[in-house]
Amino acid sequence: MISLLQPIRSCDSFQNVNDGDDGDDGFDAFFGKDGTMAKRILVIGSGGREHAWALRLANGATSAPMTDRQVFVCPGNGGIAQSFECITPPSNDVAGFVSVAQKLQADLVVVGPEQPLTEGLVEALESQNILAFGPDTFCAQLEGSKSFMKTVCTEAQVATAAYGVFDSIDDVKSFLADKMGGWVVKADGLCAGKGVTVCTSAQEALEVAEQMLGTQGTPLFGEASQKVVVEAFLPGTELSLLALCDGEEAHLFAPARDHKQLQDANKGPNTGGMGAVAPCLMVNEPSEPFLLRAKNEVFQPVLSWFKEQGHPYRGILYAGLMVENDAIRVLEFNVRFGDPEAQAILWGTPADLLPDLMAVAQGKQIDAPAYEKKCEPTCVVVLAAPGYPQKAQKGLTIHGLKDFESSTRSECFFAGVARDEDGLQTSGGRVLGIGAKGDSLPEAIKNAYEAMKPVHFDGMQWRTDIGTAP
Ligand code: AMP
Ligand code: GLY
C-alpha cells in the first residue's frame, strides 16, 4: 500500500479532478489551465538536493509552480511534504520506487541519489516503459567504483592523480615504500561520503589502507573497501563542475564551491557538504575559456568513452576538480547532482529543465541554453544536527521556521527533517539548507546568514565562512 503524507501544496492553479485519469490509481489528476493533463514528475530521494530538484522542476524558469506539471517526491521528508506530495514507497529500493512510479503513472522519474542509480533503477523503470532521467548502471560505476573511475580517466586521457588499486596491504606497502608527501586513500565502493581519507604521509596512508582493507579484521566499509585506491595528494583549488549530459554533449551548469569539512577554516571531519556557493570560479583564467577547456578536457572525452562502450552517458555528470596553475585534474566523478551544490545551482538557475530532462531520457540530444550563464549569485548554508557527521541526534524540535520567509530571494531546503503533530524535528545529519540570492556573491552570502537567524535547534552546527573560507 502506498501512503501519502498529507499534501499541503497549494493547488490553486489547478483544476483538481478526482481520479480524472483512470478512476482508481489513488492519485488525483491535475489539469492545466488549457485543459491538458499535467505531467506527473516523480523525484526519487529524500534530501535537500531532491527538494531543490522538485522546486526547479515544478517552477520551470519561474519562481512559482507551473500548471502543466505536478511534482511528487519519493520518499521525500517531513519538510518537503509541506509543499509537495511525498510518497512513502513500499520498500526503499529499486522495486519499491518502480512500484510508486507505476502507481503514479509517472511521465518522468528523476533519480536524485547515487545508490538507486548504481542498483539499476533507470533500467528497471525503462523496462516498464517509464521514462527515467539518470545514467544506467554501467555509467553509474563512474561513482560506484573509484577504480572504474580511474580506468575511465586513463583510457579517456583525462588528467587525474597518479594512483594504484589494491586488494592486498603488502602491495600498498610496496607502492608507498620510500614515497614522500601526501596521499589519499579511497574505498573502492560507495560509502555515503565517508570512504575518502586525506593523509599527510605515506605511513598514515598505509595505516588507513590497513583499516579499510581490514587486514586486522573485517574491512572498515565491508564490501566497499575490499579494494582501495591510493592516490597522490593534489594541491590546488577545488571546484565542482556539473553538466546535463545527453550522451553526446555536456551542457555545463555554473561552477560551484562546496565546503566539505564540518568546521570553519576547513577544519574537522569531512561531511557531505556544509554549504555551497554558485557561480564561483576561483581560478586565474576568465570564466568562459576556463569552462570551455574543462568541457573539452574532462567532460567530452568521458562522454566519448561511454559512447564507444555502447552506453551513452545520459544524466547529470558531476566532476570534482582540482585546479593548479593551468592544470585541471579530476578528483572524483559523481553520477548525480551534488548536495548542497544542487540547492545552490538548481535554485539559482531559472531555466525550465523539464523539457530537456524528458528529451535526454528519451535518448534525444538537446540544444540547451547556456545554463552556466543563467545562475544568479546564490549561497546555501547547511544547518546540521549535533553529533553529525559521526552520529546525528534525531528528534530535536526545529524552531523559527514560521518566521522564515521563502521568496524569490530566500529558500529553506529540507533534508534530515521529520514531521509530526508537534511540528518539524531533526531526523538526519544535515537538517536544513538556508539559501539566499543576492546581486553579488558577497551579498548572497550575507543574505543567507541573515535569513538563517530565526532558525535554530539544540546543538545546531553550521559554518560561518561558507563562500569565504580559504
Ligand atoms: P572524493 O569523494 O574523491 O571527492 O574526495 C573527497 C574530498 O577529498 C575531495 O573533495 C577533496 O577535498 C579530497 N580529495 C580527494 N582526492 C584528493 C586528491 N587526490 N588530492 C587532494 N585532495 C583530494
Ligand atoms: N557535495 C558533494 C556531494 O554531493 O558528493
mmCIF file with all atom_site columns, C-alpha atoms and ligand atoms in Angstrom, residues 49 114 143 193 240 258-260 271-275 318 332 334 336-341 430, ligand 2:
data_model
loop_
_atom_site.group_PDB
_atom_site.id
_atom_site.type_symbol
_atom_site.label_atom_id
_atom_site.label_alt_id
_atom_site.label_comp_id
_atom_site.label_asym_id
_atom_site.label_entity_id
_atom_site.label_seq_id
_atom_site.pdbx_PDB_ins_code
_atom_site.Cartn_x
_atom_site.Cartn_y
_atom_site.Cartn_z
_atom_site.occupancy
_atom_site.B_iso_or_equiv
_atom_site.pdbx_formal_charge
_atom_site.auth_seq_id
_atom_site.auth_comp_id
_atom_site.auth_asym_id
_atom_site.auth_atom_id
_atom_site.pdbx_PDB_model_num
ATOM   1  C CA . ARG A 1 49  ? 19.007 18.047 -3.271  1.00 0.00 ? 49  ARG A CA 1
ATOM   2  C CA . GLU A 1 114 ? 23.610 7.583  -6.491  1.00 0.00 ? 114 GLU A CA 1
ATOM   3  C CA . GLU A 1 143 ? 30.737 6.892  -8.975  1.00 0.00 ? 143 GLU A CA 1
ATOM   4  C CA . GLY A 1 193 ? 30.685 10.153 1.599   1.00 0.00 ? 193 GLY A CA 1
ATOM   5  C CA . SER A 1 240 ? 32.538 21.418 -8.509  1.00 0.00 ? 240 SER A CA 1
ATOM   6  C CA . ASP A 1 258 ? 31.232 23.102 -1.828  1.00 0.00 ? 258 ASP A CA 1
ATOM   7  C CA . HIS A 1 259 ? 32.591 23.167 1.736   1.00 0.00 ? 259 HIS A CA 1
ATOM   8  C CA . LYS A 1 260 ? 33.128 19.600 2.874   1.00 0.00 ? 260 LYS A CA 1
ATOM   9  C CA . THR A 1 271 ? 30.932 15.792 5.709   1.00 0.00 ? 271 THR A CA 1
ATOM   10 C CA . GLY A 1 272 ? 28.590 15.509 2.747   1.00 0.00 ? 272 GLY A CA 1
ATOM   11 C CA . GLY A 1 273 ? 28.888 19.286 2.431   1.00 0.00 ? 273 GLY A CA 1
ATOM   12 C CA . MET A 1 274 ? 28.215 22.135 4.868   1.00 0.00 ? 274 MET A CA 1
ATOM   13 C CA . GLY A 1 275 ? 27.314 24.756 2.306   1.00 0.00 ? 275 GLY A CA 1
ATOM   14 C CA . TYR A 1 318 ? 29.474 15.923 -11.598 1.00 0.00 ? 318 TYR A CA 1
ATOM   15 C CA . GLU A 1 332 ? 36.072 12.378 -8.421  1.00 0.00 ? 332 GLU A CA 1
ATOM   16 C CA . ASN A 1 334 ? 29.539 11.664 -9.276  1.00 0.00 ? 334 ASN A CA 1
ATOM   17 C CA . ARG A 1 336 ? 24.083 12.828 -9.936  1.00 0.00 ? 336 ARG A CA 1
ATOM   18 C CA . PHE A 1 337 ? 23.754 16.334 -8.599  1.00 0.00 ? 337 PHE A CA 1
ATOM   19 C CA . GLY A 1 338 ? 25.836 17.149 -5.525  1.00 0.00 ? 338 GLY A CA 1
ATOM   20 C CA . ASP A 1 339 ? 24.209 18.070 -2.257  1.00 0.00 ? 339 ASP A CA 1
ATOM   21 C CA . PRO A 1 340 ? 24.290 21.019 -1.347  1.00 0.00 ? 340 PRO A CA 1
ATOM   22 C CA . GLU A 1 341 ? 25.510 22.131 -4.803  1.00 0.00 ? 341 GLU A CA 1
ATOM   23 C CA . ARG A 1 430 ? 22.229 17.688 7.505   1.00 0.00 ? 430 ARG A CA 1
HETATM 24 N N1 . GLY B 2 .   ? 28.582 17.734 -2.004  1.00 0.00 ? 2   GLY B N1 1
HETATM 25 C C1 . GLY B 2 .   ? 29.269 16.670 -2.569  1.00 0.00 ? 2   GLY B C1 1
HETATM 26 C C2 . GLY B 2 .   ? 28.445 15.518 -2.949  1.00 0.00 ? 2   GLY B C2 1
HETATM 27 O O1 . GLY B 2 .   ? 27.240 15.588 -3.020  1.00 0.00 ? 2   GLY B O1 1
HETATM 28 O O2 . GLY B 2 .   ? 29.008 14.468 -3.207  1.00 0.00 ? 2   GLY B O2 1
#
